[in-house]
mmCIF file with all atom_site columns, C-alpha atoms in Angstrom:
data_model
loop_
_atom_site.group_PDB
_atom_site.id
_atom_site.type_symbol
_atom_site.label_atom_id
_atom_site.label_alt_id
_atom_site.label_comp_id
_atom_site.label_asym_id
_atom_site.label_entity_id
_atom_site.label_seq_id
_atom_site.pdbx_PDB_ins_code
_atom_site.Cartn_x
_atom_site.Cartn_y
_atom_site.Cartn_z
_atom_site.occupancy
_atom_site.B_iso_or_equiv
_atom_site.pdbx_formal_charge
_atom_site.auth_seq_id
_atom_site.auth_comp_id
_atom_site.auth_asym_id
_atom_site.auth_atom_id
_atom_site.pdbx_PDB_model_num
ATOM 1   C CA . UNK Y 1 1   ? 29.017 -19.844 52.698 1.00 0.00 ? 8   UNK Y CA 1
ATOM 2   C CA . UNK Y 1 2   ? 27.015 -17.223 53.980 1.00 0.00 ? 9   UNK Y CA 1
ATOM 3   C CA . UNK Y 1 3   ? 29.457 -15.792 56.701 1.00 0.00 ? 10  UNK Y CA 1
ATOM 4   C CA . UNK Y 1 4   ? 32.971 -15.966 57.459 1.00 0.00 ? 11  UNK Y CA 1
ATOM 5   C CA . UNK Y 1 5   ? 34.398 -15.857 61.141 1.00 0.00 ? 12  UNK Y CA 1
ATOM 6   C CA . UNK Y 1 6   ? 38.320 -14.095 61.518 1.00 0.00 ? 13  UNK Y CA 1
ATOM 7   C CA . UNK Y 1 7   ? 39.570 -14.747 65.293 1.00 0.00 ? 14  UNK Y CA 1
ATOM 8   C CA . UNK Y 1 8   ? 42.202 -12.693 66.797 1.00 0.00 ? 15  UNK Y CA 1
ATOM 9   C CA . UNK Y 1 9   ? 45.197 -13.458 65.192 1.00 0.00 ? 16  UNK Y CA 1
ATOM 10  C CA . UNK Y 1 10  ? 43.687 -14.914 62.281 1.00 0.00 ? 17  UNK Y CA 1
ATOM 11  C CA . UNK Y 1 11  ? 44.339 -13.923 58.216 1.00 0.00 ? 18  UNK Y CA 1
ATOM 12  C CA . UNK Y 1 12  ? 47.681 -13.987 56.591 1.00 0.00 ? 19  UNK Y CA 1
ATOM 13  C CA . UNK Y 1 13  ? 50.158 -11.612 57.442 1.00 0.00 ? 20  UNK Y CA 1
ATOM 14  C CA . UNK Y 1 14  ? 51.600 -9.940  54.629 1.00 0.00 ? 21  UNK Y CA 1
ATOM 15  C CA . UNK Y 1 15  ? 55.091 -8.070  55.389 1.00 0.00 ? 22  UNK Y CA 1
ATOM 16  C CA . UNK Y 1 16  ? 54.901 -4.990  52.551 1.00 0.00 ? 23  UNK Y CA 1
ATOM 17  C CA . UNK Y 1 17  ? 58.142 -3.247  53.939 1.00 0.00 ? 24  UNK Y CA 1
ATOM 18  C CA . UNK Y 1 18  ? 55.950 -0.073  54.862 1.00 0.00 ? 25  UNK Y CA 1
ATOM 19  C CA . UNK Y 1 19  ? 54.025 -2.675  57.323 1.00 0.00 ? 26  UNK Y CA 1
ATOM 20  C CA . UNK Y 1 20  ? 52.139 -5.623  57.153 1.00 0.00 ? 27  UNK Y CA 1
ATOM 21  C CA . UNK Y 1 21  ? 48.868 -6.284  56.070 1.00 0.00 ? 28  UNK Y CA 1
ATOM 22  C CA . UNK Y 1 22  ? 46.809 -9.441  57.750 1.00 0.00 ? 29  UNK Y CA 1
ATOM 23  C CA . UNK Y 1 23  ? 44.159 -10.027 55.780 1.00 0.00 ? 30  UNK Y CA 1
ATOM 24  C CA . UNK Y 1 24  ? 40.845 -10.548 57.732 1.00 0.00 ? 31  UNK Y CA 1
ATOM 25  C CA . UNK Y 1 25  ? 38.782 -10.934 55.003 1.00 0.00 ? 32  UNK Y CA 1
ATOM 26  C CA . UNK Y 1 26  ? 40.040 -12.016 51.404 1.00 0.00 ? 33  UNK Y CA 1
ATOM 27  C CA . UNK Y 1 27  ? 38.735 -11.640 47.895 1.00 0.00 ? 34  UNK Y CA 1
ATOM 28  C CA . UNK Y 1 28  ? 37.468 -15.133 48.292 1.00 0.00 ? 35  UNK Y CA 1
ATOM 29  C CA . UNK Y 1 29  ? 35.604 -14.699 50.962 1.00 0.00 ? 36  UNK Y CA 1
ATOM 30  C CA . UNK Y 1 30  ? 33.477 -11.646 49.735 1.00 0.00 ? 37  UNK Y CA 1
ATOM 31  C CA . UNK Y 1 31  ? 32.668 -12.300 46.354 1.00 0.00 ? 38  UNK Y CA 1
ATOM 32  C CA . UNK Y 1 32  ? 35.369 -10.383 44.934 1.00 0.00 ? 39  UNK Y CA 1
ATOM 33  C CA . UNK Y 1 33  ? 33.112 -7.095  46.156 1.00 0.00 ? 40  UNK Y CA 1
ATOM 34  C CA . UNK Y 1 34  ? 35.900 -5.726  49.194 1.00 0.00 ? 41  UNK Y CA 1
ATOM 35  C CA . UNK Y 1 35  ? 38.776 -7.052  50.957 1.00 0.00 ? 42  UNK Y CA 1
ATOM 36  C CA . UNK Y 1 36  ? 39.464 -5.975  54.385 1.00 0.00 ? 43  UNK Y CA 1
ATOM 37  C CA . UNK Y 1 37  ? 43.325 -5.569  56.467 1.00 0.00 ? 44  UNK Y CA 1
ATOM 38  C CA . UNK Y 1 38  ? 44.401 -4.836  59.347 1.00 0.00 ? 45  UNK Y CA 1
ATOM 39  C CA . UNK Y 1 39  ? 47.498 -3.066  59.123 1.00 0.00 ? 46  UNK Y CA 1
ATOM 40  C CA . UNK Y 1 40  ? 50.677 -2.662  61.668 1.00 0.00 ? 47  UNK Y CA 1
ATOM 41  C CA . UNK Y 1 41  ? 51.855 0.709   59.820 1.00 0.00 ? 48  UNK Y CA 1
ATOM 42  C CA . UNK Y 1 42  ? 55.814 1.239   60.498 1.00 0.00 ? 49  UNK Y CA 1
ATOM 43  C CA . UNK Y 1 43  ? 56.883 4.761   60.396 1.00 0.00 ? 50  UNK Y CA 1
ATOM 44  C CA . UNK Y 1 44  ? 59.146 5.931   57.819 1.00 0.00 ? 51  UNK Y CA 1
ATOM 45  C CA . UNK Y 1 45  ? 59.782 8.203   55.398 1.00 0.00 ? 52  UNK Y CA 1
ATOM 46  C CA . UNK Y 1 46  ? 56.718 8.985   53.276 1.00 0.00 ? 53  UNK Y CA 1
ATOM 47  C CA . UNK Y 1 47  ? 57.159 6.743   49.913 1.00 0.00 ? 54  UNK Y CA 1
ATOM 48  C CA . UNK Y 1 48  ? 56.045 9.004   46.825 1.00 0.00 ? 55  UNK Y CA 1
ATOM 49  C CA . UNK Y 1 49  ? 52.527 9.830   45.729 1.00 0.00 ? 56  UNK Y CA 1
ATOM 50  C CA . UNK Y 1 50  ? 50.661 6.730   43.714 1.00 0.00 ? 57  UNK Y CA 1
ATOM 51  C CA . UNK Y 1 51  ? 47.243 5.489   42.626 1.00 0.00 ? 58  UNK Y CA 1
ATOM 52  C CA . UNK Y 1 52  ? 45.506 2.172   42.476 1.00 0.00 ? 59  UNK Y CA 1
ATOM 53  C CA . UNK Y 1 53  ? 42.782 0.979   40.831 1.00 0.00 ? 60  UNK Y CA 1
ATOM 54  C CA . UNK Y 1 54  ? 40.741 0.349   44.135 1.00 0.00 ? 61  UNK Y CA 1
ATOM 55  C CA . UNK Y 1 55  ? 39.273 2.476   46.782 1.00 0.00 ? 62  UNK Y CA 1
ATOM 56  C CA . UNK Y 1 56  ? 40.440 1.865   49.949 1.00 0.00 ? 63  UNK Y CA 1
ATOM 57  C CA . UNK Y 1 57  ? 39.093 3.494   53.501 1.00 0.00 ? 64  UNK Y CA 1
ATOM 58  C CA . UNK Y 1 58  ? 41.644 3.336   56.375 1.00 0.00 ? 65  UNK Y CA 1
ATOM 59  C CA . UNK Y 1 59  ? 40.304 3.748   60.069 1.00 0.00 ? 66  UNK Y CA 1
ATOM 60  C CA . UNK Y 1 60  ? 42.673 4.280   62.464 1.00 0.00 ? 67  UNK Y CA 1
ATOM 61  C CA . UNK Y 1 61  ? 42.785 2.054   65.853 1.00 0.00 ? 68  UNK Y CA 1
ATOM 62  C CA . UNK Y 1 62  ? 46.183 3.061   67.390 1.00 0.00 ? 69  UNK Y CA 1
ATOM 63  C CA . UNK Y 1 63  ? 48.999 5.602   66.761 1.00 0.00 ? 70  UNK Y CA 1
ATOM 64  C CA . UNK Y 1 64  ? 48.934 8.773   64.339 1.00 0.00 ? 71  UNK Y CA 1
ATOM 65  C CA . UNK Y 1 65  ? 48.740 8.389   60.079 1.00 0.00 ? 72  UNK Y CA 1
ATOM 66  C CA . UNK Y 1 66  ? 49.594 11.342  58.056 1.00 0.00 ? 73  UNK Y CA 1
ATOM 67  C CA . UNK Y 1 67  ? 47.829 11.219  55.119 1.00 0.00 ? 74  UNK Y CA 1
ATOM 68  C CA . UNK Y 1 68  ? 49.108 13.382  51.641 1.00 0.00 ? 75  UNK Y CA 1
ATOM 69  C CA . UNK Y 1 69  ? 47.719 13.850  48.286 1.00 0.00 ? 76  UNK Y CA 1
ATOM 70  C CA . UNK Y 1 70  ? 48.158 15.892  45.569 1.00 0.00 ? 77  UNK Y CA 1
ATOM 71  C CA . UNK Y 1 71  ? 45.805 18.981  47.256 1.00 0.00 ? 78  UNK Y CA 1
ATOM 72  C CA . UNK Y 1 72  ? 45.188 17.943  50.557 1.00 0.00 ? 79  UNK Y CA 1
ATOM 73  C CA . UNK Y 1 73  ? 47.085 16.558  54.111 1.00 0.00 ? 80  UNK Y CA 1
ATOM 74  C CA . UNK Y 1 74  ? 45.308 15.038  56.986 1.00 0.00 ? 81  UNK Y CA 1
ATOM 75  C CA . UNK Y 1 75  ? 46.192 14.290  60.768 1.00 0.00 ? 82  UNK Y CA 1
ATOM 76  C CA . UNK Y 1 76  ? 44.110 11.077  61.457 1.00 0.00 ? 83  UNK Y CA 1
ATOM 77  C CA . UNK Y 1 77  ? 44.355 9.842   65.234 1.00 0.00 ? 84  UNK Y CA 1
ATOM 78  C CA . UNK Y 1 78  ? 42.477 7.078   66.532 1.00 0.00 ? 85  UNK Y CA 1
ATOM 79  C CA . UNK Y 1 79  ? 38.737 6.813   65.402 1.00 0.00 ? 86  UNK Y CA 1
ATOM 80  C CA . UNK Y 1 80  ? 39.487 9.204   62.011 1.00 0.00 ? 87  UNK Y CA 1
ATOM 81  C CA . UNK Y 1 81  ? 39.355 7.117   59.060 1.00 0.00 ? 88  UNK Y CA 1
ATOM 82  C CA . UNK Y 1 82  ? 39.582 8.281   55.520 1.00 0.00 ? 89  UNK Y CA 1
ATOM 83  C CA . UNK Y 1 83  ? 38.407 7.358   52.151 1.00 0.00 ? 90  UNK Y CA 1
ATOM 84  C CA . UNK Y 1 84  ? 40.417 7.336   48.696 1.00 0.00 ? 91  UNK Y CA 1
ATOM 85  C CA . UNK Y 1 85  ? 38.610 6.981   45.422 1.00 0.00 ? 92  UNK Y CA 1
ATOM 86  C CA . UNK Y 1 86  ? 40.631 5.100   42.781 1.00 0.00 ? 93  UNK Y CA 1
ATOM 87  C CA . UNK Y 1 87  ? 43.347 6.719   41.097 1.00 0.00 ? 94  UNK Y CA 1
ATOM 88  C CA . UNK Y 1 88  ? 43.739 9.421   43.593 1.00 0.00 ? 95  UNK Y CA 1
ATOM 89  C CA . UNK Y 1 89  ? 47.402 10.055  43.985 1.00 0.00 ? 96  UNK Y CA 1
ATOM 90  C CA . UNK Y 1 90  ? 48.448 9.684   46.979 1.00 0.00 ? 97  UNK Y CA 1
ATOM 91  C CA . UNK Y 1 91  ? 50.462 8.428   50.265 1.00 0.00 ? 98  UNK Y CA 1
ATOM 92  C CA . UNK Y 1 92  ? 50.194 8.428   54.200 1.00 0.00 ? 99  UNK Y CA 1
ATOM 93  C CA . UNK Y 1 93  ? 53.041 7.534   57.113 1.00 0.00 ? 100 UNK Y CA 1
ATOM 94  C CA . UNK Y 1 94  ? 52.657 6.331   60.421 1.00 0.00 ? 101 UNK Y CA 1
ATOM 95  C CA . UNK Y 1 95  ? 54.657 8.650   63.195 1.00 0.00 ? 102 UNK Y CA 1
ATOM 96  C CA . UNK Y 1 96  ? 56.640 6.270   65.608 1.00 0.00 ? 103 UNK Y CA 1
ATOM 97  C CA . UNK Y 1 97  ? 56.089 4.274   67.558 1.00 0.00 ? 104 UNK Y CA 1
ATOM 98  C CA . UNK Y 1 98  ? 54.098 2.851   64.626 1.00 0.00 ? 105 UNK Y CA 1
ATOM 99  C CA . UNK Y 1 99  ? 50.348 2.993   63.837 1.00 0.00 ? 106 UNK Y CA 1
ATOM 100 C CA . UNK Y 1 100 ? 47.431 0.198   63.200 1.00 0.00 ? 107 UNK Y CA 1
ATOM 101 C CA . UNK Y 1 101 ? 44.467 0.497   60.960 1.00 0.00 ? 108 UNK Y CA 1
ATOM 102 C CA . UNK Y 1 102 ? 41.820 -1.411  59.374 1.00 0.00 ? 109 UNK Y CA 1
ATOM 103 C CA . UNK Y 1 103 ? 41.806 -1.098  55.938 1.00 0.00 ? 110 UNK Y CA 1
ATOM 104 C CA . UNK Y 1 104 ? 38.858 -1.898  53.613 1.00 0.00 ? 111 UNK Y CA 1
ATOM 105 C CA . UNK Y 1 105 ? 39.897 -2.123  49.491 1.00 0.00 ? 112 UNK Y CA 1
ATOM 106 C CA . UNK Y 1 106 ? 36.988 -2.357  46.870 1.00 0.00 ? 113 UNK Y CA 1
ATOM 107 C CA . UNK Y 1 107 ? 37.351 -5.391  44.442 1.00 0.00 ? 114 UNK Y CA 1
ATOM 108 C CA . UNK Y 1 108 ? 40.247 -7.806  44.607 1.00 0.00 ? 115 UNK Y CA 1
ATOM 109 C CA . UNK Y 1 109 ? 42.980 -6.377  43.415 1.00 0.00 ? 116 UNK Y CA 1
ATOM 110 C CA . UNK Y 1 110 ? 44.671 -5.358  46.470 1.00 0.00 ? 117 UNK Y CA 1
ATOM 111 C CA . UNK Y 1 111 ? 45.530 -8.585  48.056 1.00 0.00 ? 118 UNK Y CA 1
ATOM 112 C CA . UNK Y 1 112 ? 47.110 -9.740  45.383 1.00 0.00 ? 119 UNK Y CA 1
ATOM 113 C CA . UNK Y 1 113 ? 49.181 -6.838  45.210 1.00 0.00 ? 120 UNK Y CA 1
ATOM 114 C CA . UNK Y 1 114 ? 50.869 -7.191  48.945 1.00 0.00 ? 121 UNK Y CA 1
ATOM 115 C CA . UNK Y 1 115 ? 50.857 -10.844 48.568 1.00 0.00 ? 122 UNK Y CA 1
ATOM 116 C CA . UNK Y 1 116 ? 52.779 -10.130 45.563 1.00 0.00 ? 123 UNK Y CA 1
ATOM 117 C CA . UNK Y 1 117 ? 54.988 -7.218  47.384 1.00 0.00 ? 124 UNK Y CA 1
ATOM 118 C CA . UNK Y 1 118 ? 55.553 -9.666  50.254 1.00 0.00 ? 125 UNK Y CA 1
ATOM 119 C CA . UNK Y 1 119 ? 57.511 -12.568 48.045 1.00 0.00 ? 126 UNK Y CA 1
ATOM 120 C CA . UNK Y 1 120 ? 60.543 -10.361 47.146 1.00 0.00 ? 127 UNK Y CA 1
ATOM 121 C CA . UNK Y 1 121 ? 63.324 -11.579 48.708 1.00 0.00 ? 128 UNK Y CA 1
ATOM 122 C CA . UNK Y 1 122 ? 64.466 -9.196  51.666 1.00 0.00 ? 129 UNK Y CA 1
ATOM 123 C CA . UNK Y 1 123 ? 68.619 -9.378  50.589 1.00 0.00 ? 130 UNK Y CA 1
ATOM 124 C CA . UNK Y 1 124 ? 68.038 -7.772  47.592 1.00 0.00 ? 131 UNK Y CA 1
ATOM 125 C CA . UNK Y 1 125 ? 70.027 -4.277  47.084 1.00 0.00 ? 132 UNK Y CA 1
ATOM 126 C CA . UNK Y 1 126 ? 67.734 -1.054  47.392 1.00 0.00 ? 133 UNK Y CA 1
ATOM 127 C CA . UNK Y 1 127 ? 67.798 -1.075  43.578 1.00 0.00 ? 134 UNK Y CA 1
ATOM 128 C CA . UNK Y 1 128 ? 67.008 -4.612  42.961 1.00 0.00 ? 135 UNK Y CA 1
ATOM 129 C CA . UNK Y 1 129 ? 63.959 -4.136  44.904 1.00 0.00 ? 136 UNK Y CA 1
ATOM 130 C CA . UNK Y 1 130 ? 62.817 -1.139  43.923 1.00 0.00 ? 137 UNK Y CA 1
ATOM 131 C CA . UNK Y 1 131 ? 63.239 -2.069  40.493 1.00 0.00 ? 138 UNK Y CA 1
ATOM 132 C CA . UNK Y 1 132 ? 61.314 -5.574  41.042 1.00 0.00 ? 139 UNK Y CA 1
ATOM 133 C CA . UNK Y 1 133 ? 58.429 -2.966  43.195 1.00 0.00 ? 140 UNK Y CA 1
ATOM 134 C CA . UNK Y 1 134 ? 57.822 -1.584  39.856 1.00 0.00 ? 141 UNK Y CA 1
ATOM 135 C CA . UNK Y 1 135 ? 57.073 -4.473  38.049 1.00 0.00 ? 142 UNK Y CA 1
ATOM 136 C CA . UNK Y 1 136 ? 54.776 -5.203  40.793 1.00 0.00 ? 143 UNK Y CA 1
ATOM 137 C CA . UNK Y 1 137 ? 53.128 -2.238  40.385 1.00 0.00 ? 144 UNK Y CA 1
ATOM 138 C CA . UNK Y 1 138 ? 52.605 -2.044  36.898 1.00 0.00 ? 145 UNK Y CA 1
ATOM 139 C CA . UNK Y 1 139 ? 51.301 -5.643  37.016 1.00 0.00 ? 146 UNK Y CA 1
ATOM 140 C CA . UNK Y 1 140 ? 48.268 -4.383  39.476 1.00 0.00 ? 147 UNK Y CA 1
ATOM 141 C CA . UNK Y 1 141 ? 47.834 -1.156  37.576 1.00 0.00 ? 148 UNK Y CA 1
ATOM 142 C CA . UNK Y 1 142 ? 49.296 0.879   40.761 1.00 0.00 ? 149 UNK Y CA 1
ATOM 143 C CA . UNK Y 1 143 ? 51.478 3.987   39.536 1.00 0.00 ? 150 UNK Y CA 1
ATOM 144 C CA . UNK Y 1 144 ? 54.064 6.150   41.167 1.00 0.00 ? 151 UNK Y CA 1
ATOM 145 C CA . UNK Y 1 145 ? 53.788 9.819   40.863 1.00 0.00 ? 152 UNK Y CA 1
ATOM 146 C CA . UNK Y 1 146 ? 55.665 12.925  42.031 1.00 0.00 ? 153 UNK Y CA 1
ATOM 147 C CA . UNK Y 1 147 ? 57.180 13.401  45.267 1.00 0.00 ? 154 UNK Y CA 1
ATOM 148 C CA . UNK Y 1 148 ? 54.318 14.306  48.335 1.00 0.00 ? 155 UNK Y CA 1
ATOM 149 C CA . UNK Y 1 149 ? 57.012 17.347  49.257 1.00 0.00 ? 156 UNK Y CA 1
ATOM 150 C CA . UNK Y 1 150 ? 56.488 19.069  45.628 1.00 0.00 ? 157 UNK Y CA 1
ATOM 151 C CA . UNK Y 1 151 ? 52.804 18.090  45.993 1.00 0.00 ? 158 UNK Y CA 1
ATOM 152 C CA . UNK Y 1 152 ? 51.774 20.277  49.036 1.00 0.00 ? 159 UNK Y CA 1
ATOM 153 C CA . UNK Y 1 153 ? 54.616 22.659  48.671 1.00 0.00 ? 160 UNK Y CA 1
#
């Protein structure tokens, strides 16, 4: 296949807890080189710093993303996108309403991450899940690091 057409409405829709993720272009589809999201971010409190083995670069369609790493924060608004090398800790919230993104992930590691994140049962208690989220991560290599407060202090 030399092309691969994603209507409106199209992918699978991957419910992460933090959002969900419908992806508009798989693994599968291009060569294992890039997967691509798009992302219906809900606002929350921001979940701690962490890497992954991929690079991901987030463009912003709708709402506001705060984006925190280790030495830097960011204000991205519609048409700011940003660009994370892998293993950069780090961790972004969407204000409310809510935000939506595109999201672009090197290799094909990340889809099998939220598809992953998206099986756990949603009755589990807070440390049932949590505990079961870090198993996850470990699996896909992703690591949680200090708190984003301490980081920009």
């Amino acid at each position: 296949m030399n092309s691969h057409y994603s209507a409106p409405g199209d992918g699978v829709a991957l419910d992460t807890f933090d959002g969900v993720h419908v992806a508009k272009a798989s693994a599968a589809t291009t060569g294992g080189a890039y997967e691509l999201f798009e992302v219906d971010v809900r606002p929350g409190p921001l979940v701690p710093l962490h890497t992954s083995p991929w690079g991901t670069t987030a463009y912003v369609l709708e709402g506001t993303i705060t984006f925190v790493s280790a030495t830097e924060q960011h204000t991205l608004t519609p048409g700011a996108s940003i660009t994370i090398t892998p293993g950069t800790p780090y961790t972004w919230n969407a204000a409310a309403p809510g935000a939506r993104i595109l999201a672009f992930t090197t290799g094909d590691g990340a889809g099998s991450f939220f598809a992953d994140i998206a099986r756990l049962p949603r009755d589990r208690t807070m440390d049932e899940t949590m505990s079961a989220m870090a198993d996850i991560a470990h699996r896909h290599g992703v690591s949680v690091g200090t708190s984003p407060k301490s980081a920009i202090g």
